Short mmCIF file of C-alpha atoms in Angstrom, two decimals:
data_model
loop_
_atom_site.label_atom_id
_atom_site.label_comp_id
_atom_site.label_asym_id
_atom_site.label_seq_id
_atom_site.Cartn_x
_atom_site.Cartn_y
_atom_site.Cartn_z
CA MET T 194 24.84 -78.36 63.50
CA ALA T 195 28.15 -80.07 63.89
CA GLY T 196 29.09 -79.03 60.36
CA PHE T 197 28.43 -75.44 60.98
CA LYS T 198 30.36 -75.55 64.20
CA GLY T 199 33.20 -77.14 62.40
CA ALA T 200 33.16 -74.51 59.61
CA GLY T 201 33.00 -71.81 62.19
CA LEU T 202 36.01 -73.16 64.04
CA ALA T 203 37.92 -73.39 60.68
CA ALA T 204 37.06 -69.87 59.80
CA ILE T 205 38.35 -68.62 63.18
CA ALA T 206 41.47 -70.55 62.80
CA LEU T 207 42.14 -69.17 59.40
CA LEU T 208 41.52 -65.61 60.74
CA ILE T 209 44.07 -66.30 63.50
CA LEU T 210 46.55 -67.61 61.06
CA CYS T 211 46.17 -64.58 58.75
CA PHE T 212 46.54 -62.26 61.69
CA TRP T 213 49.80 -63.88 62.76
CA TYR T 214 51.16 -63.98 59.16
CA LEU T 215 50.38 -60.32 58.44
CA GLY T 216 51.72 -59.39 61.94
CA ALA T 217 54.94 -61.32 61.43
CA ALA T 218 55.46 -59.65 57.96
CA TRP T 219 54.76 -56.19 59.35
CA LEU T 220 57.08 -56.70 62.35
CA SER T 221 59.89 -58.17 60.16
CA GLY T 222 59.49 -55.01 57.91
CA LYS T 223 59.81 -52.61 60.75
CA LEU T 224 62.64 -54.42 62.52
CA PRO T 225 64.88 -55.69 59.60
CA LEU T 226 68.24 -57.33 59.96
CA GLY T 227 70.91 -54.69 59.55
CA GLY T 228 73.61 -55.10 56.74
CA ARG T 229 77.29 -54.62 56.95
CA ALA T 230 79.10 -51.50 56.06
CA GLN T 231 79.69 -51.44 52.31
CA ALA T 232 83.37 -51.42 51.47
CA GLU T 233 83.04 -48.69 48.83
CA GLU T 234 80.77 -46.25 47.16
CA PRO T 235 78.42 -48.00 44.74
CA GLY T 236 79.72 -47.19 41.27
CA THR T 237 79.31 -48.70 37.73
CA PRO T 238 77.85 -50.81 36.74
CA ALA T 239 74.84 -50.10 38.99
CA THR T 240 72.71 -52.79 40.56
CA TYR T 241 69.01 -52.45 40.84
CA LEU T 242 66.04 -53.65 42.69
CA CYS T 243 62.70 -53.77 40.63
CA GLU T 244 59.36 -53.83 42.47
CA ALA T 245 56.02 -55.03 41.11
CA PRO T 246 52.79 -55.08 43.19
CA PHE T 247 53.53 -58.57 44.42
CA HIS T 248 56.99 -59.40 43.17
CA THR T 249 60.59 -58.16 43.24
CA ASP T 250 63.50 -58.72 40.70
CA ILE T 251 67.21 -58.17 40.94
CA ALA T 252 68.59 -56.30 37.82
CA LEU T 253 72.35 -56.82 36.87
CA PRO T 254 74.33 -55.85 33.78
CA LEU T 255 74.32 -58.31 30.89
CA TYR T 256 78.04 -57.76 30.62
CA ASP T 257 78.96 -57.58 34.25
CA PRO T 258 82.64 -57.46 34.92
CA LEU T 259 82.25 -59.98 37.54
CA PHE T 260 80.38 -62.48 35.42
CA ASP T 261 79.36 -62.56 31.73
CA TRP T 262 75.63 -63.39 31.67
CA ALA T 263 75.73 -63.03 27.95
CA ALA T 264 78.07 -66.10 27.80
CA GLU T 265 75.98 -68.03 30.48
CA LEU T 266 72.89 -67.40 28.51
CA LYS T 267 74.20 -67.53 25.00
CA ASP T 268 71.76 -70.15 23.78
CA GLU T 269 68.70 -68.32 25.00
CA LEU T 270 69.40 -64.53 24.55
CA PRO T 271 69.26 -62.77 21.19
CA ALA T 272 72.74 -61.84 19.81
CA TRP T 273 71.74 -58.27 18.90
CA LEU T 274 71.19 -57.12 22.55
CA PRO T 275 73.18 -53.79 23.04
CA PRO T 276 76.09 -53.71 25.54
CA ASP T 277 74.19 -51.58 28.08
CA THR T 278 71.49 -54.23 28.47
CA TYR T 279 70.38 -55.28 31.96
CA ILE T 280 68.92 -58.65 33.01
CA LEU T 281 66.04 -58.97 35.46
CA PHE T 282 66.14 -62.08 37.68
CA GLY T 283 63.17 -63.22 39.79
CA TRP T 284 62.49 -66.53 41.50
CA GLY T 285 59.03 -68.02 41.83
CA ASP T 286 56.40 -70.57 41.08
CA SER T 287 56.60 -71.94 37.51
CA VAL T 288 52.83 -71.88 37.08
CA PHE T 289 52.59 -68.23 38.01
CA PHE T 290 55.16 -67.32 35.39
CA THR T 291 53.74 -69.31 32.56
CA ARG T 292 49.95 -69.40 33.24
CA VAL T 293 49.08 -66.52 35.29
CA LEU T 294 49.49 -63.82 32.73
CA GLN T 295 46.21 -61.90 33.48
CA PRO T 296 44.47 -61.16 36.81
CA GLU T 297 41.67 -63.61 35.71
CA ASP T 298 44.21 -66.35 35.40
CA MET T 299 44.74 -66.34 39.14
CA THR T 300 42.44 -69.09 39.91
CA PRO T 301 41.99 -70.63 43.45
CA GLY T 302 43.51 -73.97 42.21
CA ARG T 303 46.75 -72.35 40.90
CA VAL T 304 47.15 -70.20 44.02
CA LEU T 305 46.52 -73.15 46.34
CA SER T 306 48.87 -75.44 44.34
CA ALA T 307 51.63 -72.82 44.64
CA LEU T 308 51.26 -72.08 48.18
CA ALA T 309 51.35 -75.77 49.09
CA GLY T 310 54.67 -76.10 47.03
CA LEU T 311 53.20 -78.57 44.56
CA ASN T 312 54.71 -76.87 41.49
CA GLU T 313 58.19 -76.58 40.08
CA THR T 314 59.96 -73.39 40.69
CA ALA T 315 61.86 -71.24 38.11
CA VAL T 316 64.04 -68.21 37.70
CA ARG T 317 62.51 -65.86 35.31
CA ILE T 318 65.05 -63.83 33.23
CA VAL T 319 64.15 -60.79 31.23
CA PRO T 320 66.49 -58.53 29.31
CA VAL T 321 65.64 -54.78 29.52
CA ASP T 322 67.05 -51.69 27.92
CA GLY T 323 69.79 -50.26 30.00
CA GLY T 324 68.93 -46.76 29.18
CA SER T 325 65.47 -47.02 30.86
CA VAL T 326 66.10 -49.54 33.73
CA ASP T 327 66.34 -46.70 36.31
CA GLU T 328 62.80 -45.58 35.19
CA PHE T 329 61.15 -48.54 36.88
CA CYS T 330 63.92 -49.90 39.19
CA ASN T 331 65.71 -48.29 41.98
CA PRO T 332 69.54 -48.60 42.31
CA ILE T 333 71.02 -50.56 45.22
CA ALA T 334 73.96 -49.23 47.28
CA VAL T 335 75.98 -52.43 47.11
CA ASP T 336 79.72 -52.75 46.69
CA THR T 337 81.67 -55.23 44.53
CA GLU T 338 81.74 -57.96 47.10
CA GLY T 339 77.89 -57.65 47.58
CA ARG T 340 77.35 -57.79 43.82
CA ALA T 341 79.42 -60.86 43.63
CA ALA T 342 77.14 -62.41 46.40
CA LEU T 343 74.03 -61.47 44.36
CA ILE T 344 75.48 -63.17 41.25
CA ALA T 345 76.37 -66.32 43.20
CA HIS T 346 72.86 -66.45 44.77
CA ILE T 347 71.35 -66.43 41.43
CA ARG T 348 73.72 -68.94 39.88
CA GLU T 349 73.29 -71.29 42.90
CA THR T 350 69.55 -71.21 42.37
CA LEU T 351 69.59 -72.40 38.67
CA GLU T 352 69.27 -76.02 38.06
CA ARG T 353 71.50 -77.82 35.64
CA ASP T 354 71.56 -81.29 34.02
CA ARG T 355 74.27 -83.83 34.25
CA LYS T 356 76.22 -81.92 31.53
CA GLY T 357 76.06 -78.64 33.38
CA GLU T 358 73.46 -77.17 30.91
CA LEU T 359 70.63 -74.98 32.29
CA ARG T 360 67.29 -76.83 32.46
CA MET T 361 64.80 -74.63 30.51
CA ILE T 362 61.14 -74.34 30.95
CA PRO T 363 59.00 -73.43 27.88
CA THR T 364 57.15 -70.04 28.39
CA PRO T 365 54.54 -68.36 26.12
CA VAL T 366 55.76 -64.88 27.16
CA PRO T 367 57.84 -63.23 24.36
CA GLY T 368 61.29 -62.08 25.49
CA GLU T 369 61.27 -64.06 28.78
CA ILE T 370 63.47 -66.98 29.73
CA LEU T 371 62.62 -69.59 32.35
CA VAL T 372 65.24 -71.66 34.03
CA ARG T 373 64.18 -74.56 36.38
CA ALA T 374 65.26 -73.53 39.95
CA LYS T 375 66.01 -75.10 43.18
CA GLY T 376 63.75 -74.70 46.20
CA ARG T 377 59.96 -74.90 46.77
CA TYR T 378 57.67 -72.05 46.67
CA SER T 379 55.19 -71.85 49.61
CA ILE T 380 53.23 -69.44 51.90
CA PHE T 381 56.43 -69.10 53.85
CA ASN T 382 58.94 -68.99 51.00
CA THR T 383 57.63 -66.59 48.38
CA CYS T 384 59.51 -64.93 45.47
CA ASN T 385 60.17 -62.00 47.82
CA GLN T 386 61.80 -64.18 50.34
CA TRP T 387 64.29 -65.34 47.68
CA THR T 388 65.19 -61.75 46.91
CA ALA T 389 65.44 -60.77 50.57
CA ALA T 390 67.85 -63.77 51.06
CA ALA T 391 69.92 -62.55 48.15
CA LEU T 392 70.19 -58.96 49.71
CA GLY T 393 71.16 -60.64 52.97
CA LYS T 394 73.99 -62.32 51.40
CA ALA T 395 75.11 -59.07 49.77
CA GLY T 396 75.30 -57.52 53.25
CA LEU T 397 72.36 -55.23 52.74
CA PRO T 398 69.47 -54.71 55.25
CA ARG T 399 66.65 -57.19 54.80
CA SER T 400 63.39 -58.54 56.41
CA LEU T 401 63.83 -61.98 58.12
CA PHE T 402 60.53 -62.81 56.94
CA ALA T 403 59.60 -61.27 53.50
CA PRO T 404 56.36 -62.58 51.97
CA PHE T 405 55.48 -59.33 50.28
CA ALA T 406 57.42 -56.87 48.01
CA TRP T 407 57.34 -54.04 50.51
CA ASN T 408 59.22 -56.28 52.96
CA VAL T 409 62.06 -56.23 50.45
CA THR T 410 62.05 -52.58 49.71
CA SER T 411 61.13 -51.14 53.06
CA PRO T 412 64.58 -51.93 54.74
CA LEU T 413 66.43 -50.54 51.89
CA GLN T 414 64.37 -47.42 51.91
CA GLY T 415 64.95 -47.07 55.74
CA ALA T 416 68.71 -47.38 55.23
CA ARG T 417 68.64 -44.61 52.49
CA GLU T 418 66.65 -42.35 54.70
CA THR T 419 69.13 -42.88 57.66
CA ASP T 420 72.04 -42.17 55.32
CA THR T 421 70.42 -38.98 54.14
CA GLU T 422 69.78 -37.87 57.64
CA GLU T 423 73.34 -38.55 58.72
CA VAL T 424 74.73 -36.58 55.72
CA THR T 425 72.44 -33.66 56.76
CA LEU T 426 73.53 -33.84 60.33
CA TYR T 427 77.27 -33.79 59.73
CA ASN T 428 77.25 -31.25 56.77
#
């Protein structure tokens, strides 16, 4: 009887935790932190935010005028990539990136080990065709200062050895690059939290608590809708 009572209390505690977790995520998405006024109209090269069901990436030009990613990743990227190539950057649990390749790979053990922060983290880097990046990513209205902040956020996350070389992680996924990263993945520090932090450094609206992909995209969408309404009002 005591065992059933303990199990019941644990279940109730878990339900309460889930309620507060989801409630905090919802409230943070509805009441995001506002960004600063961008110093200029976003121009070329464009910056993108790419959304998957449970993950978000930042997409930057391979040959960015502010930083040459081709030189930074010269030992990892193919030499034949065209000049208009974009690079997707996403932070997360290294086991998710290397072993959870299909839905059936999402085992309870892997999920729990990631949420408990037991695994190494990585930045996943994926080159994509610049001519099609806007088909699955949305442009971000960010100025040059903001884009520089995004680049700095990514570079500060990458781990390096004593010689200053990037610490690579082997991956079975063709075309992807994994670099060992700083930070620990957890239930309170997910891949989307990393992206939201980057947006905040760039002066863009963001959720303070962003465990889900929609926490990252919703503040930006809300800002776009507000800008559209203001243009309609004053024109």
